[in-house]
């Protein structure tokens, strides 16, 4: 389902005193809203003012994705959010202006790490597809802990193999070196024995 965009970032309709700080999507009341980023939830309720019931997702060390005018939310401040998670349902809380209907819509905003509003257009496709069953599939074959153990086991096995090869090499080197020492010792003994024998023969 495609949600009609009723107001773009920076747009200044007659009822605004300055450019729009986000993008508005025409979403009927209680449309499921999914996270477009992974991060930490911040829940604010401005009552009948501003964006009303609002969920922010703080990510990337300080940026925030903002969902405004919600009817309800099933997350709390401090909750860890993953992309694709259900964070709440759209509505018309806060201050809304509409020529028809109840003004139900999603206000999507984006702030940078310094708290300045940015154009959230990069999330338009995600919002349009957030209720597609294939938007995000949380399928994890291995947990990080198991993966770490597997990686450590693999590294250990590799290390053991390298040590074994080194040990075998050392054994061959030691053996060869020992043979050389024995051979040189016999040669030294033979040469000097012959020399001593010649000296004794000359004396007598």
PDB file of C-alpha atoms in Angstrom:
ATOM      1  CA  UNK A   1       0.000   0.000   0.000  1.00  0.00           C
ATOM      2  CA  UNK A   2       1.311   3.440  -0.939  1.00  0.00           C
ATOM      3  CA  UNK A   3       0.698   6.321   1.447  1.00  0.00           C
ATOM      4  CA  UNK A   4       0.081   9.680  -0.188  1.00  0.00           C
ATOM      5  CA  UNK A   5       2.635  12.334   0.702  1.00  0.00           C
ATOM      6  CA  UNK A   6       0.713  15.439   1.747  1.00  0.00           C
ATOM      7  CA  UNK A   7       3.625  17.686   2.721  1.00  0.00           C
ATOM      8  CA  UNK A   8       7.306  17.615   1.830  1.00  0.00           C
ATOM      9  CA  UNK A   9      10.333  18.695   3.827  1.00  0.00           C
ATOM     10  CA  UNK A  10      10.698  22.473   3.753  1.00  0.00           C
ATOM     11  CA  UNK A  11       7.247  23.003   2.236  1.00  0.00           C
ATOM     12  CA  UNK A  12       5.444  26.044   3.625  1.00  0.00           C
ATOM     13  CA  UNK A  13       1.690  25.856   3.255  1.00  0.00           C
ATOM     14  CA  UNK A  14      -0.555  28.751   4.258  1.00  0.00           C
ATOM     15  CA  UNK A  15      -1.037  27.471   7.782  1.00  0.00           C
ATOM     16  CA  UNK A  16       2.732  27.223   8.484  1.00  0.00           C
ATOM     17  CA  UNK A  17       4.875  30.039   9.793  1.00  0.00           C
ATOM     18  CA  UNK A  18       8.042  28.343   8.525  1.00  0.00           C
ATOM     19  CA  UNK A  19       9.127  25.463   6.306  1.00  0.00           C
ATOM     20  CA  UNK A  20       7.945  21.973   7.225  1.00  0.00           C
ATOM     21  CA  UNK A  21      10.431  20.097   9.431  1.00  0.00           C
ATOM     22  CA  UNK A  22       9.569  16.659   8.043  1.00  0.00           C
ATOM     23  CA  UNK A  23       7.433  14.719   5.576  1.00  0.00           C
ATOM     24  CA  UNK A  24       3.735  13.950   6.102  1.00  0.00           C
ATOM     25  CA  UNK A  25       2.202  10.667   4.929  1.00  0.00           C
ATOM     26  CA  UNK A  26      -1.564  10.213   4.775  1.00  0.00           C
ATOM     27  CA  UNK A  27      -1.931   7.154   6.984  1.00  0.00           C
ATOM     28  CA  UNK A  28      -5.365   6.167   8.337  1.00  0.00           C
ATOM     29  CA  UNK A  29      -5.751   5.893  12.097  1.00  0.00           C
ATOM     30  CA  UNK A  30      -4.022   2.861  13.591  1.00  0.00           C
ATOM     31  CA  UNK A  31      -1.785   2.118  10.619  1.00  0.00           C
ATOM     32  CA  UNK A  32       1.088  -0.032  11.945  1.00  0.00           C
ATOM     33  CA  UNK A  33       4.327   1.945  11.971  1.00  0.00           C
ATOM     34  CA  UNK A  34       7.618   0.107  11.541  1.00  0.00           C
ATOM     35  CA  UNK A  35      11.117   1.247  12.436  1.00  0.00           C
ATOM     36  CA  UNK A  36      13.251   2.408   9.511  1.00  0.00           C
ATOM     37  CA  UNK A  37      16.408   2.407  11.636  1.00  0.00           C
ATOM     38  CA  UNK A  38      17.819   0.341  14.475  1.00  0.00           C
ATOM     39  CA  UNK A  39      18.548   2.232  17.684  1.00  0.00           C
ATOM     40  CA  UNK A  40      17.120   3.282  21.042  1.00  0.00           C
ATOM     41  CA  UNK A  41      13.546   4.456  21.579  1.00  0.00           C
ATOM     42  CA  UNK A  42      12.635   7.835  23.066  1.00  0.00           C
ATOM     43  CA  UNK A  43       8.920   8.363  23.718  1.00  0.00           C
ATOM     44  CA  UNK A  44       7.473  11.870  24.127  1.00  0.00           C
ATOM     45  CA  UNK A  45       3.882  12.992  24.561  1.00  0.00           C
ATOM     46  CA  UNK A  46       3.230  16.662  23.766  1.00  0.00           C
ATOM     47  CA  UNK A  47      -0.499  16.281  24.400  1.00  0.00           C
ATOM     48  CA  UNK A  48      -2.572  18.447  22.064  1.00  0.00           C
ATOM     49  CA  UNK A  49       0.483  20.430  20.955  1.00  0.00           C
ATOM     50  CA  UNK A  50       3.187  19.883  18.401  1.00  0.00           C
ATOM     51  CA  UNK A  51       3.446  16.243  17.167  1.00  0.00           C
ATOM     52  CA  UNK A  52       1.396  14.817  20.036  1.00  0.00           C
ATOM     53  CA  UNK A  53       2.429  11.274  20.926  1.00  0.00           C
ATOM     54  CA  UNK A  54       5.878  10.905  19.390  1.00  0.00           C
ATOM     55  CA  UNK A  55       8.431   8.112  19.096  1.00  0.00           C
ATOM     56  CA  UNK A  56      12.037   8.887  18.274  1.00  0.00           C
ATOM     57  CA  UNK A  57      14.650   6.317  17.340  1.00  0.00           C
ATOM     58  CA  UNK A  58      18.141   7.456  18.256  1.00  0.00           C
ATOM     59  CA  UNK A  59      20.824   5.862  16.095  1.00  0.00           C
ATOM     60  CA  UNK A  60      24.300   6.328  14.721  1.00  0.00           C
ATOM     61  CA  UNK A  61      25.548   8.073  17.858  1.00  0.00           C
ATOM     62  CA  UNK A  62      23.058  10.937  17.896  1.00  0.00           C
ATOM     63  CA  UNK A  63      20.801  11.072  14.832  1.00  0.00           C
ATOM     64  CA  UNK A  64      17.066  10.694  15.404  1.00  0.00           C
ATOM     65  CA  UNK A  65      14.186   9.459  13.251  1.00  0.00           C
ATOM     66  CA  UNK A  66      10.935  11.001  14.485  1.00  0.00           C
ATOM     67  CA  UNK A  67       7.414   9.557  14.202  1.00  0.00           C
ATOM     68  CA  UNK A  68       4.733  12.088  15.145  1.00  0.00           C
ATOM     69  CA  UNK A  69       0.947  12.216  15.723  1.00  0.00           C
ATOM     70  CA  UNK A  70       0.658   8.585  16.882  1.00  0.00           C
ATOM     71  CA  UNK A  71      -2.524   7.191  18.441  1.00  0.00           C
ATOM     72  CA  UNK A  72      -0.587   4.660  20.515  1.00  0.00           C
ATOM     73  CA  UNK A  73       2.820   3.119  20.944  1.00  0.00           C
ATOM     74  CA  UNK A  74       4.032  -0.232  22.244  1.00  0.00           C
ATOM     75  CA  UNK A  75       7.598   0.848  23.003  1.00  0.00           C
ATOM     76  CA  UNK A  76       9.088   2.755  25.925  1.00  0.00           C
ATOM     77  CA  UNK A  77      12.007   5.113  26.331  1.00  0.00           C
ATOM     78  CA  UNK A  78      15.215   3.087  26.455  1.00  0.00           C
ATOM     79  CA  UNK A  79      13.898   0.124  24.485  1.00  0.00           C
ATOM     80  CA  UNK A  80      16.264  -1.284  21.873  1.00  0.00           C
ATOM     81  CA  UNK A  81      14.653  -1.067  18.441  1.00  0.00           C
ATOM     82  CA  UNK A  82      15.551  -3.070  15.356  1.00  0.00           C
ATOM     83  CA  UNK A  83      14.707  -2.052  11.813  1.00  0.00           C
ATOM     84  CA  UNK A  84      11.302  -3.491  10.961  1.00  0.00           C
ATOM     85  CA  UNK A  85      10.044  -3.595  14.565  1.00  0.00           C
ATOM     86  CA  UNK A  86       6.511  -2.376  15.234  1.00  0.00           C
ATOM     87  CA  UNK A  87       6.816   0.821  17.267  1.00  0.00           C
ATOM     88  CA  UNK A  88       3.192   2.004  17.352  1.00  0.00           C
ATOM     89  CA  UNK A  89       0.142   3.076  15.368  1.00  0.00           C
ATOM     90  CA  UNK A  90      -0.528   6.248  13.428  1.00  0.00           C
ATOM     91  CA  UNK A  91      -3.200   8.724  14.408  1.00  0.00           C
ATOM     92  CA  UNK A  92      -3.968  12.417  14.766  1.00  0.00           C
ATOM     93  CA  UNK A  93      -2.675  13.330  18.224  1.00  0.00           C
ATOM     94  CA  UNK A  94      -1.137  16.724  18.841  1.00  0.00           C
ATOM     95  CA  UNK A  95      -1.760  19.750  16.624  1.00  0.00           C
ATOM     96  CA  UNK A  96      -3.051  18.770  13.190  1.00  0.00           C
ATOM     97  CA  UNK A  97      -4.585  20.822  10.387  1.00  0.00           C
ATOM     98  CA  UNK A  98      -6.941  19.213   7.885  1.00  0.00           C
ATOM     99  CA  UNK A  99      -9.554  20.459   5.503  1.00  0.00           C
ATOM    100  CA  UNK A 100     -11.313  17.108   5.623  1.00  0.00           C
ATOM    101  CA  UNK A 101     -11.407  14.078   7.885  1.00  0.00           C
ATOM    102  CA  UNK A 102      -9.633  14.050  11.246  1.00  0.00           C
ATOM    103  CA  UNK A 103      -6.172  14.880   9.951  1.00  0.00           C
ATOM    104  CA  UNK A 104      -4.747  11.413  10.591  1.00  0.00           C
ATOM    105  CA  UNK A 105      -1.235  11.182   9.223  1.00  0.00           C
ATOM    106  CA  UNK A 106       2.336  10.259  10.026  1.00  0.00           C
ATOM    107  CA  UNK A 107       4.825  13.058  10.463  1.00  0.00           C
ATOM    108  CA  UNK A 108       8.283  11.666   9.747  1.00  0.00           C
ATOM    109  CA  UNK A 109      11.213  13.796  10.824  1.00  0.00           C
ATOM    110  CA  UNK A 110      14.973  13.461  10.945  1.00  0.00           C
ATOM    111  CA  UNK A 111      17.537  15.259  13.107  1.00  0.00           C
ATOM    112  CA  UNK A 112      21.297  15.138  12.788  1.00  0.00           C
ATOM    113  CA  UNK A 113      23.646  14.679  15.738  1.00  0.00           C
ATOM    114  CA  UNK A 114      23.551  18.429  16.449  1.00  0.00           C
ATOM    115  CA  UNK A 115      19.755  18.520  16.688  1.00  0.00           C
ATOM    116  CA  UNK A 116      19.131  20.181  13.308  1.00  0.00           C
ATOM    117  CA  UNK A 117      16.247  18.997  11.143  1.00  0.00           C
ATOM    118  CA  UNK A 118      17.275  17.236   7.942  1.00  0.00           C
ATOM    119  CA  UNK A 119      15.357  16.061   4.881  1.00  0.00           C
ATOM    120  CA  UNK A 120      14.110  12.508   5.659  1.00  0.00           C
ATOM    121  CA  UNK A 121      13.407  11.722   1.980  1.00  0.00           C
ATOM    122  CA  UNK A 122      15.828   8.789   2.110  1.00  0.00           C
ATOM    123  CA  UNK A 123      13.188   6.955   4.173  1.00  0.00           C
ATOM    124  CA  UNK A 124      10.246   7.485   1.815  1.00  0.00           C
ATOM    125  CA  UNK A 125      10.631   4.067   0.199  1.00  0.00           C
ATOM    126  CA  UNK A 126      10.945   2.380   3.590  1.00  0.00           C
ATOM    127  CA  UNK A 127       7.757   4.039   4.878  1.00  0.00           C
ATOM    128  CA  UNK A 128       5.873   3.104   1.713  1.00  0.00           C
ATOM    129  CA  UNK A 129       6.939  -0.541   2.136  1.00  0.00           C
ATOM    130  CA  UNK A 130       7.038  -0.832   5.929  1.00  0.00           C
ATOM    131  CA  UNK A 131       3.924  -3.029   6.027  1.00  0.00           C
ATOM    132  CA  UNK A 132       5.104  -5.306   3.264  1.00  0.00           C
ATOM    133  CA  UNK A 133       5.648  -8.738   4.880  1.00  0.00           C
ATOM    134  CA  UNK A 134       9.094  -8.903   3.277  1.00  0.00           C
ATOM    135  CA  UNK A 135      10.207  -5.449   4.513  1.00  0.00           C
ATOM    136  CA  UNK A 136      12.504  -6.950   7.149  1.00  0.00           C
ATOM    137  CA  UNK A 137      12.796 -10.594   8.125  1.00  0.00           C
ATOM    138  CA  UNK A 138      14.320 -11.261  11.528  1.00  0.00           C
ATOM    139  CA  UNK A 139      15.938 -14.595  10.838  1.00  0.00           C
ATOM    140  CA  UNK A 140      19.147 -15.194  12.777  1.00  0.00           C
ATOM    141  CA  UNK A 141      20.860 -18.525  12.196  1.00  0.00           C
ATOM    142  CA  UNK A 142      23.490 -18.016  14.873  1.00  0.00           C
ATOM    143  CA  UNK A 143      23.578 -15.725  17.884  1.00  0.00           C
ATOM    144  CA  UNK A 144      26.694 -13.556  18.307  1.00  0.00           C
ATOM    145  CA  UNK A 145      27.759 -15.642  21.329  1.00  0.00           C
ATOM    146  CA  UNK A 146      27.595 -18.888  19.370  1.00  0.00           C
ATOM    147  CA  UNK A 147      29.330 -17.264  16.421  1.00  0.00           C
ATOM    148  CA  UNK A 148      32.134 -16.071  18.694  1.00  0.00           C
ATOM    149  CA  UNK A 149      32.578 -19.594  20.046  1.00  0.00           C
ATOM    150  CA  UNK A 150      32.629 -21.008  16.528  1.00  0.00           C
ATOM    151  CA  UNK A 151      35.201 -18.444  15.442  1.00  0.00           C
ATOM    152  CA  UNK A 152      37.370 -19.109  18.507  1.00  0.00           C
ATOM    153  CA  UNK A 153      37.138 -22.865  17.952  1.00  0.00           C
ATOM    154  CA  UNK A 154      38.137 -22.444  14.309  1.00  0.00           C
ATOM    155  CA  UNK A 155      41.057 -20.205  15.262  1.00  0.00           C
ATOM    156  CA  UNK A 156      42.168 -22.661  17.951  1.00  0.00           C
ATOM    157  CA  UNK A 157      42.052 -25.563  15.513  1.00  0.00           C
ATOM    158  CA  UNK A 158      44.124 -23.592  13.028  1.00  0.00           C
ATOM    159  CA  UNK A 159      46.647 -22.661  15.703  1.00  0.00           C
ATOM    160  CA  UNK A 160      46.966 -26.285  16.823  1.00  0.00           C
ATOM    161  CA  UNK A 161      47.579 -27.380  13.236  1.00  0.00           C
ATOM    162  CA  UNK A 162      50.287 -24.740  12.807  1.00  0.00           C
ATOM    163  CA  UNK A 163      51.939 -25.717  16.092  1.00  0.00           C
ATOM    164  CA  UNK A 164      51.851 -29.377  15.080  1.00  0.00           C
ATOM    165  CA  UNK A 165      53.509 -28.606  11.749  1.00  0.00           C
ATOM    166  CA  UNK A 166      56.134 -26.494  13.501  1.00  0.00           C
ATOM    167  CA  UNK A 167      56.796 -29.275  16.025  1.00  0.00           C
ATOM    168  CA  UNK A 168      57.240 -31.804  13.243  1.00  0.00           C
ATOM    169  CA  UNK A 169      59.619 -29.449  11.447  1.00  0.00           C
ATOM    170  CA  UNK A 170      61.623 -28.895  14.625  1.00  0.00           C
ATOM    171  CA  UNK A 171      61.855 -32.655  15.118  1.00  0.00           C
ATOM    172  CA  UNK A 172      63.260 -33.081  11.595  1.00  0.00           C
ATOM    173  CA  UNK A 173      65.692 -30.209  12.045  1.00  0.00           C
ATOM    174  CA  UNK A 174      66.881 -31.498  15.421  1.00  0.00           C
ATOM    175  CA  UNK A 175      67.359 -35.007  14.062  1.00  0.00           C
ATOM    176  CA  UNK A 176      69.317 -33.809  11.045  1.00  0.00           C
ATOM    177  CA  UNK A 177      71.435 -31.537  13.213  1.00  0.00           C
ATOM    178  CA  UNK A 178      72.155 -34.389  15.641  1.00  0.00           C
ATOM    179  CA  UNK A 179      73.300 -36.627  12.798  1.00  0.00           C
ATOM    180  CA  UNK A 180      75.604 -33.907  11.559  1.00  0.00           C
ATOM    181  CA  UNK A 181      77.150 -33.472  15.027  1.00  0.00           C
ATOM    182  CA  UNK A 182      77.769 -37.238  15.347  1.00  0.00           C
ATOM    183  CA  UNK A 183      79.299 -37.416  11.868  1.00  0.00           C
ATOM    184  CA  UNK A 184      81.591 -34.439  12.518  1.00  0.00           C
ATOM    185  CA  UNK A 185      82.613 -35.884  15.886  1.00  0.00           C
ATOM    186  CA  UNK A 186      83.682 -39.181  14.305  1.00  0.00           C
ATOM    187  CA  UNK A 187      85.561 -37.340  11.572  1.00  0.00           C
ATOM    188  CA  UNK A 188      87.337 -35.166  14.163  1.00  0.00           C
ATOM    189  CA  UNK A 189      88.222 -38.202  16.275  1.00  0.00           C
ATOM    190  CA  UNK A 190      89.470 -40.167  13.256  1.00  0.00           C
ATOM    191  CA  UNK A 191      91.685 -37.325  11.999  1.00  0.00           C
ATOM    192  CA  UNK A 192      93.240 -36.653  15.384  1.00  0.00           C
ATOM    193  CA  UNK A 193      93.730 -40.371  16.146  1.00  0.00           C
ATOM    194  CA  UNK A 194      95.619 -40.776  12.864  1.00  0.00           C
ATOM    195  CA  UNK A 195      97.725 -37.714  13.667  1.00  0.00           C
ATOM    196  CA  UNK A 196      98.601 -39.021  17.139  1.00  0.00           C
ATOM    197  CA  UNK A 197      99.478 -42.445  15.697  1.00  0.00           C
ATOM    198  CA  UNK A 198     101.924 -40.849  13.199  1.00  0.00           C
ATOM    199  CA  UNK A 199     103.615 -38.882  15.993  1.00  0.00           C
ATOM    200  CA  UNK A 200     104.056 -41.992  18.172  1.00  0.00           C
ATOM    201  CA  UNK A 201     105.432 -43.992  15.205  1.00  0.00           C
ATOM    202  CA  UNK A 202     108.082 -41.330  14.526  1.00  0.00           C
ATOM    203  CA  UNK A 203     109.238 -41.303  18.156  1.00  0.00           C
ATOM    204  CA  UNK A 204     109.680 -45.010  18.373  1.00  0.00           C
TER     205      UNK A 204
END
